[in-house]
Short mmCIF file of C-alpha atoms in Angstrom, two decimals:
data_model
loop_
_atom_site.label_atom_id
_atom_site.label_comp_id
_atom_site.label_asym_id
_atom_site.label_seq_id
_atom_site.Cartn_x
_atom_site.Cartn_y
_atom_site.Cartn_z
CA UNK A 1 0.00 0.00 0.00
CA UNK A 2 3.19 2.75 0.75
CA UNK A 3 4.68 1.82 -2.26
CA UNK A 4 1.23 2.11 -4.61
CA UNK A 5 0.64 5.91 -2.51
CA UNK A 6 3.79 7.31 -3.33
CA UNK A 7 3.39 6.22 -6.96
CA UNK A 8 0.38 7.85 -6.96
CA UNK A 9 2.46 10.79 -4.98
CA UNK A 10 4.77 11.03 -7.46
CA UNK A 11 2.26 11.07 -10.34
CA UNK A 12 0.67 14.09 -8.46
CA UNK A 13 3.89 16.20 -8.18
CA UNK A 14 5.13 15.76 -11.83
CA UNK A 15 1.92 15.91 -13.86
CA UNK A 16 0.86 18.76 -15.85
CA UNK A 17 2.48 21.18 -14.21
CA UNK A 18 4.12 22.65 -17.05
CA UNK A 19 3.41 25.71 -19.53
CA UNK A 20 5.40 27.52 -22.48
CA UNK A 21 4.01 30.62 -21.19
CA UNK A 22 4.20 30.15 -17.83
CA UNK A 23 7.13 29.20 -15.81
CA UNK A 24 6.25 27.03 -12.60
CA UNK A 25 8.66 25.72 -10.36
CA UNK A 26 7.77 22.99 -8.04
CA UNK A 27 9.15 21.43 -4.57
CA UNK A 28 8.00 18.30 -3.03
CA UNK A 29 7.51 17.41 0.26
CA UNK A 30 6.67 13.50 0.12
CA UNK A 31 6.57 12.15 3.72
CA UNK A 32 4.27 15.59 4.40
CA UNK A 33 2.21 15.20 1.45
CA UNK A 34 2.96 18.93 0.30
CA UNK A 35 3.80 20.05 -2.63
CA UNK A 36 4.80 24.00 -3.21
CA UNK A 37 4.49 25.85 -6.63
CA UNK A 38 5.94 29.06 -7.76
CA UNK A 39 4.42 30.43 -10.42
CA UNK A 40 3.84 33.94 -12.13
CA UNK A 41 0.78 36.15 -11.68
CA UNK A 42 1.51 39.74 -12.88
CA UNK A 43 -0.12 42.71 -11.53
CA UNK A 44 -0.45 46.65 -12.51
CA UNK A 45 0.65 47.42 -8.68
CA UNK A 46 3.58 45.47 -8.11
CA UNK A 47 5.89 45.40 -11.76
CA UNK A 48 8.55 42.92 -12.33
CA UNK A 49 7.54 41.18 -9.20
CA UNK A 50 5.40 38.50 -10.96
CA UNK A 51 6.21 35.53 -8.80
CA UNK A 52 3.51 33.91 -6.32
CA UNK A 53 3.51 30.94 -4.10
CA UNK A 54 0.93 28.26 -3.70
CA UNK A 55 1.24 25.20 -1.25
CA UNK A 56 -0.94 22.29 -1.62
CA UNK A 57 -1.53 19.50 1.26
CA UNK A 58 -3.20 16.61 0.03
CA UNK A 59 -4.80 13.24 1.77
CA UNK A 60 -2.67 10.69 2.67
CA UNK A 61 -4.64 8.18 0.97
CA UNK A 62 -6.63 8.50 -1.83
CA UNK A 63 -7.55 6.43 -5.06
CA UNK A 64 -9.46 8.63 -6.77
CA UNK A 65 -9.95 12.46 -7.86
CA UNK A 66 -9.21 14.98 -5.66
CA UNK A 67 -11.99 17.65 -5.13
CA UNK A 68 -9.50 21.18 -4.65
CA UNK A 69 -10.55 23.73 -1.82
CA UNK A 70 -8.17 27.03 -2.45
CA UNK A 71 -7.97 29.42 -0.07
CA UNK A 72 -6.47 33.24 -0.04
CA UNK A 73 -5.42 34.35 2.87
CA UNK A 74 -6.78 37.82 4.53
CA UNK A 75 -4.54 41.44 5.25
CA UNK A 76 -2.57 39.32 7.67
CA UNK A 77 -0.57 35.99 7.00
CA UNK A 78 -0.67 34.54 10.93
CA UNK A 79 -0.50 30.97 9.80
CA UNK A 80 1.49 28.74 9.14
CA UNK A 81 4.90 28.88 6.79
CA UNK A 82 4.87 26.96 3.76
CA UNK A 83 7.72 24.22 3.15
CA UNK A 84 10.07 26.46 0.56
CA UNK A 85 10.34 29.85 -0.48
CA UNK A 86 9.25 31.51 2.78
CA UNK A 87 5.38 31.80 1.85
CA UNK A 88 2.62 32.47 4.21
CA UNK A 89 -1.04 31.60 4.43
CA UNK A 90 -3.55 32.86 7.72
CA UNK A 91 -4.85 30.98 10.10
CA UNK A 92 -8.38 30.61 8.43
CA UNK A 93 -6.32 28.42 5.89
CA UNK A 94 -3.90 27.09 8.54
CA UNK A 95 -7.07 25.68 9.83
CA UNK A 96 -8.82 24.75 7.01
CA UNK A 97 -6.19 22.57 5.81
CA UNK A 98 -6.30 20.28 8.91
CA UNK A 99 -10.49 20.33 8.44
CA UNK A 100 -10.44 19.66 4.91
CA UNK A 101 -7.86 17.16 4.42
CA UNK A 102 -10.02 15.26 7.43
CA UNK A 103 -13.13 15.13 4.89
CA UNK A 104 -10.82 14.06 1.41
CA UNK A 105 -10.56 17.61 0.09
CA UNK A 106 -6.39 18.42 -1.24
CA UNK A 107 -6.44 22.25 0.37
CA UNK A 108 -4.23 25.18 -1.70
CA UNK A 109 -3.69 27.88 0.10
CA UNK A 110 -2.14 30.64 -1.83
CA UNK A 111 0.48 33.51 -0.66
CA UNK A 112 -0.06 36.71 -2.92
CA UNK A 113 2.03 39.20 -1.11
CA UNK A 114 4.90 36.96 -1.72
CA UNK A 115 8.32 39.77 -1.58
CA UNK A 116 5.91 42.61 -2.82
CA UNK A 117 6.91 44.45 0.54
CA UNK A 118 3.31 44.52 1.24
CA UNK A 119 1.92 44.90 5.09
CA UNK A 120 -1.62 44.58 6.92
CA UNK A 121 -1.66 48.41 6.80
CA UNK A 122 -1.04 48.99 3.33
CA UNK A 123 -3.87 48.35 2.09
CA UNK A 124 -3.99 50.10 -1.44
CA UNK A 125 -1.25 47.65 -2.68
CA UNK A 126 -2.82 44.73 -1.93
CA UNK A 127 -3.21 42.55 -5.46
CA UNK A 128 -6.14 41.46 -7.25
CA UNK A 129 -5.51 38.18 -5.97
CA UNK A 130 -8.54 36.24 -8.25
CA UNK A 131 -6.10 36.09 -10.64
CA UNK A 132 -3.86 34.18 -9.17
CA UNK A 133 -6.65 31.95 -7.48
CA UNK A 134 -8.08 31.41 -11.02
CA UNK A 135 -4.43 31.14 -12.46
CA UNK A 136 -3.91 28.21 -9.94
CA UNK A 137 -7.28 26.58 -10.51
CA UNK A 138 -6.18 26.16 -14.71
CA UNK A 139 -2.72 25.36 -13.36
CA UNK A 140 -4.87 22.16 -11.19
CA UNK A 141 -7.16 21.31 -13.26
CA UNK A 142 -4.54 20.00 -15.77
CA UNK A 143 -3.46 17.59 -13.35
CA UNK A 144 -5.16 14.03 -13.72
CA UNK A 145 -5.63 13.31 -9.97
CA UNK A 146 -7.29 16.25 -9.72
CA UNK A 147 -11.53 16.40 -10.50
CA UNK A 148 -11.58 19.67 -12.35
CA UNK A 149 -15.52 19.70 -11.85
CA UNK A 150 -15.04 19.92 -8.05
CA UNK A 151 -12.84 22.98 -7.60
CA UNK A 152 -13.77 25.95 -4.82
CA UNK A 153 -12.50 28.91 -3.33
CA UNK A 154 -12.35 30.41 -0.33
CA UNK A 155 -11.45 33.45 1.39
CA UNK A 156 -10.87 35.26 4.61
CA UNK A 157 -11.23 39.12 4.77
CA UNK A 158 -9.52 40.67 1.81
CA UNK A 159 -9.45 37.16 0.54
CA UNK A 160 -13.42 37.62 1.14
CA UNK A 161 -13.82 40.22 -1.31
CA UNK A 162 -11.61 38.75 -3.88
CA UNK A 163 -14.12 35.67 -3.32
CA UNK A 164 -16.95 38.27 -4.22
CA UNK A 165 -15.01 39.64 -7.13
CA UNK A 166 -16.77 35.99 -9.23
CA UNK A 167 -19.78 38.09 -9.23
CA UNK A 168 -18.84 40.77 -11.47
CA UNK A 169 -19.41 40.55 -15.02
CA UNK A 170 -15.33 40.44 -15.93
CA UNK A 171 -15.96 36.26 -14.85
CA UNK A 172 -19.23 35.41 -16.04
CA UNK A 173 -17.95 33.99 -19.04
CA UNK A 174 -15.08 31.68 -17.90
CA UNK A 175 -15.11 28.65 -16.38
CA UNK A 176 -13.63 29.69 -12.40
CA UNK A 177 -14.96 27.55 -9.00
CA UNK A 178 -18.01 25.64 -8.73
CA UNK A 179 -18.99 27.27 -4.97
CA UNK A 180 -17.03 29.56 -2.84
CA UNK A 181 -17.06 30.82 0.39
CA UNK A 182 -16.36 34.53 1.72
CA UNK A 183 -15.48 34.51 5.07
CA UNK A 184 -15.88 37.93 6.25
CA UNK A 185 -15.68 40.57 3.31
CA UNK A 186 -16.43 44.22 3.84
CA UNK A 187 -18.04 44.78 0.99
CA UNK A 188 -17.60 48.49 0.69
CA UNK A 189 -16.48 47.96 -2.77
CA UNK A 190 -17.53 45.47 -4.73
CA UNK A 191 -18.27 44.50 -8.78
CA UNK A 192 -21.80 45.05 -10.12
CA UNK A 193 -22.90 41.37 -10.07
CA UNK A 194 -24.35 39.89 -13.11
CA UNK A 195 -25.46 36.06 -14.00
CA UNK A 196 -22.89 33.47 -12.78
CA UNK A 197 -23.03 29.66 -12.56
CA UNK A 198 -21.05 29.70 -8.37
CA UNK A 199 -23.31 28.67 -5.51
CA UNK A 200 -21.75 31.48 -3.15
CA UNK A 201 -21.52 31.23 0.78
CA UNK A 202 -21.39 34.21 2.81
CA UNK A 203 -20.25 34.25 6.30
CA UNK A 204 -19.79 37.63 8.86
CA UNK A 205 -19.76 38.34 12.80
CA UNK A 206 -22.75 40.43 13.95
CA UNK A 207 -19.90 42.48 16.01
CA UNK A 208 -17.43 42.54 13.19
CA UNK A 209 -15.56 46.25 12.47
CA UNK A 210 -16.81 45.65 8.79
CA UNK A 211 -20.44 46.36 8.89
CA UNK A 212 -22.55 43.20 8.08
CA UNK A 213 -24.99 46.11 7.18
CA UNK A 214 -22.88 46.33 4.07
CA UNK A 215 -22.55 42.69 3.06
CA UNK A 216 -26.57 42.64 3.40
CA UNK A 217 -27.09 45.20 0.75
CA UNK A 218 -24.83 43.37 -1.59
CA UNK A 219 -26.75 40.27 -0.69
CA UNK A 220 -29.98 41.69 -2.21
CA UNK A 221 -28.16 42.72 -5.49
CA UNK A 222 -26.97 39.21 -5.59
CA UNK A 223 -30.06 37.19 -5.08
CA UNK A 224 -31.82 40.31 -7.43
CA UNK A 225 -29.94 38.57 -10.29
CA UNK A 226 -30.93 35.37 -9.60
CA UNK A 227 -27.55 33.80 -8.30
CA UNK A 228 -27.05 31.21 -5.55
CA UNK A 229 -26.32 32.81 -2.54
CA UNK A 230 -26.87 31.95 0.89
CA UNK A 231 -25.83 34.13 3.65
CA UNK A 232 -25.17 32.89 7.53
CA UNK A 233 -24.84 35.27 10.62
CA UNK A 234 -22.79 34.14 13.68
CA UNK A 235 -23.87 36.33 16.65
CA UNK A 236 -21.38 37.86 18.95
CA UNK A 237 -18.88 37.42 16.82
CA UNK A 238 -16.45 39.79 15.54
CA UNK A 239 -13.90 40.08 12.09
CA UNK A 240 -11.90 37.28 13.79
CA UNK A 241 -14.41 35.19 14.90
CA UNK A 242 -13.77 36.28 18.30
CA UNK A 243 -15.99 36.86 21.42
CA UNK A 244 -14.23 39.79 23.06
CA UNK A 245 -15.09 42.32 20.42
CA UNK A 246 -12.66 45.58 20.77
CA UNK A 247 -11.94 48.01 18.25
CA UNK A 248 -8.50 49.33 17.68
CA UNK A 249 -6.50 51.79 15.45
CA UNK A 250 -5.27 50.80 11.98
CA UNK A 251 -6.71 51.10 8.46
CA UNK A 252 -9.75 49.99 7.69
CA UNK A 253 -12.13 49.93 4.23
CA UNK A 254 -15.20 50.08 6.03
CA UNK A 255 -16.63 53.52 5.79
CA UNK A 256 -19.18 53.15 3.12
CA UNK A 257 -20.93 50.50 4.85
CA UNK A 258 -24.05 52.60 4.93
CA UNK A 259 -23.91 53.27 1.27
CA UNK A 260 -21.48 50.94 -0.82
CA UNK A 261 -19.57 51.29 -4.14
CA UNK A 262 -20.43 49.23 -7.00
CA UNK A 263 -18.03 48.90 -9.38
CA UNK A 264 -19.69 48.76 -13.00
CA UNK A 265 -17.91 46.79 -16.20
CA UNK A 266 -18.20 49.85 -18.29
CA UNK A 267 -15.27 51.78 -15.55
CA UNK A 268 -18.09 53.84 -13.44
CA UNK A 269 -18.40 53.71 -9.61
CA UNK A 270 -21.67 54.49 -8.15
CA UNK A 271 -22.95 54.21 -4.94
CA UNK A 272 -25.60 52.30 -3.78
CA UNK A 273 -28.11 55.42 -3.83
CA UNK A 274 -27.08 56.06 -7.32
CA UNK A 275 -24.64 58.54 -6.41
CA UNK A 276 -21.45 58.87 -9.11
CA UNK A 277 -17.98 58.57 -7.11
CA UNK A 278 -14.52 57.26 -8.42
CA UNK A 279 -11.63 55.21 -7.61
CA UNK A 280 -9.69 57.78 -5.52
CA UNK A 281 -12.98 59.13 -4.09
CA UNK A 282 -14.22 55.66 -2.55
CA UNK A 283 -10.25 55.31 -1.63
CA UNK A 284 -10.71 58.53 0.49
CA UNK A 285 -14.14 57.88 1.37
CA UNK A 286 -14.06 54.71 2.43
CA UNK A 287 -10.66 54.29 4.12
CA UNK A 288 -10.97 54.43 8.00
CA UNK A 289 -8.87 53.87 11.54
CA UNK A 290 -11.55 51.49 13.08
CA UNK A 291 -10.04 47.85 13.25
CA UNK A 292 -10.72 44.99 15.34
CA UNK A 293 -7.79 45.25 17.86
CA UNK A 294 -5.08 43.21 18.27
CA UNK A 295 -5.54 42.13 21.54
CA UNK A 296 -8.93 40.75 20.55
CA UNK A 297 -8.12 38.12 18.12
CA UNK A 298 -9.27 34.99 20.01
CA UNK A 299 -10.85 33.37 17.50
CA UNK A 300 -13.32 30.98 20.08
CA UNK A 301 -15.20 30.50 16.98
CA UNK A 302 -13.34 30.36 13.76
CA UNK A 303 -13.37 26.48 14.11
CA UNK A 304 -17.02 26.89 13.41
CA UNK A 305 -16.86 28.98 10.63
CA UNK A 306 -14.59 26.95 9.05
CA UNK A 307 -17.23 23.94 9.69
CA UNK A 308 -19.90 26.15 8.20
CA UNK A 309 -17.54 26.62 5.04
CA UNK A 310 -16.89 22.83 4.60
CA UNK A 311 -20.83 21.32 4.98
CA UNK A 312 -21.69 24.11 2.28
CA UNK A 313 -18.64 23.02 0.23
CA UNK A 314 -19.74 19.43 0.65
CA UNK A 315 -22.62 20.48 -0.31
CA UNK A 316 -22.00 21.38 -3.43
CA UNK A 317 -19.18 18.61 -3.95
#
């Protein structure tokens, strides 16, 4: 049986993992069932620093196809490190590895700040990390242990809203994630959703420092053009799924909860009362000091969030 698995192993690490006009690199890990890709994701922000990290845990036996949960990590990469090249996830995908690999799910969790000097606090030079979630999903899907119908997405936080970004029209014509979860987004700037084929999970703290108020109104565009959504409220529960709510002082895009952007397809930004606005406006606008503070982050219930996640996942595995 240990020499059949780490043929199968093997297979997994050196299939399809190669493009003429992408260069990966890969590192195994075979006794931790890891493998760790580098791979290149441009983006208008951050030139000639391309490069982005994925690292992929899969079950330690399995003799079929792999359904493929990947996750993008929030503002702040407090999980674990990955096995080469120094990259980070959070802890929502620290623990969602260790959940998911428990039900037969291989878990990716991506690093997209990977040495583009980027912090918590600087948030205006964060990347448009779908890309890279959808670059990884092709990169997957050509891999033959890997069921390329059963791929989802997760995301905590700013991972949240790029979760949210499969709504907008500028995805509604390729082939992305069959469900995904946002785990906390603010959703103080979002796309203009139009008709897409993702069942969508949305999960935020009644006490969290970005507004569920804001996430609600999005909700009604979202069901108004007929897409699966559901959305679940944990009570006394804050941004980090803690019980000891406090807020702090650090950036936060969370002051146009009451009234949210909506990013249209044709380049205009509107408000939610029909008001016109523009990048640099909502940047100003909706940029605040209000964070959940540090000393709060207990996290008493992000185990449950993350079970929430995984029975809608399985859901629609």
């Amino acid at each position: 049986m240990k020499k059949l698995l780490a043929i199968v192993v093997l297979v997994f690490l050196y299939c399809n993992f190669s493009y003429a006009d992408n260069s990966i690199e890969i590192k195994r890990f075979e006794e931790k069932n890891i493998v760790v890709l580098k791979f290149k994701v441009p983006d208008k922000k951050h030139p000639k620093k391309d490069y982005v990290l994925a690292q992929i845990h899969y079950p330690k036996n399995f003799d079929t196809k792999l359904a493929v949960i990947i996750h993008q990590h929030g503002s702040t990469r407090d999980g674990i490190k990955f096995e080469a090249w120094g990259g980070k996830t959070d802890e929502w995908g620290t623990r969602l590895i260790k959940a998911g690999l428990k039900r037969g799910y291989a878990v990716a969790v991506v690093d997209a700040f990977y040495k583009r000097g980027i912090t918590p606090g600087s948030k205006l030079k964060f990347p448009y990390a779908i890309q890279i979630g959808i670059t990884l999903r092709n990169i997957l899907s050509k891999n033959e242990n890997i069921d390329n119908s059963k791929m989802f997405y997760t995301g905590f936080s700013y991972g949240a809203g790029q979760v949210l970004e499969l709504q907008g029209k500028r995805y509604s014509n390729q082939k992305t994630f069959k469900a995904a979860v946002a785990a906390e987004p603010g959703c103080n700037q979002i796309p203009n959703p139009v008709k897409v084929n993702i069942s969508t999970l949305i999960i935020k703290g009644e006490e969290s420092h970005y507004y569920p108020v804001a996430c609600k109104s999005y909700l009604e565009m979202i069901k108004n053009v007929n897409n699966k959504v559901k959305y679940v409220s944990m009570p006394k529960v804050d941004h980090n799924f803690s019980l000891n709510s406090k807020i702090g002082t650090g950036k936060a895009f969370n002051g146009c909860s009451n009234n949210i952007v909506i990013r249209y397809f044709d380049g205009t930004w509107k408000h939610m009362d029909g008001t016109l606005t523009s990048r640099n406006e909502t940047r100003k606008k909706c940029m605040t000091n209000n964070k959940a503070a540090v000393n709060s982050k207990t996290s008493e219930k992000l185990d449950e969030a993350i079970e929430i996640a995984l029975n809608f996942i399985d859901k629609n595995n």
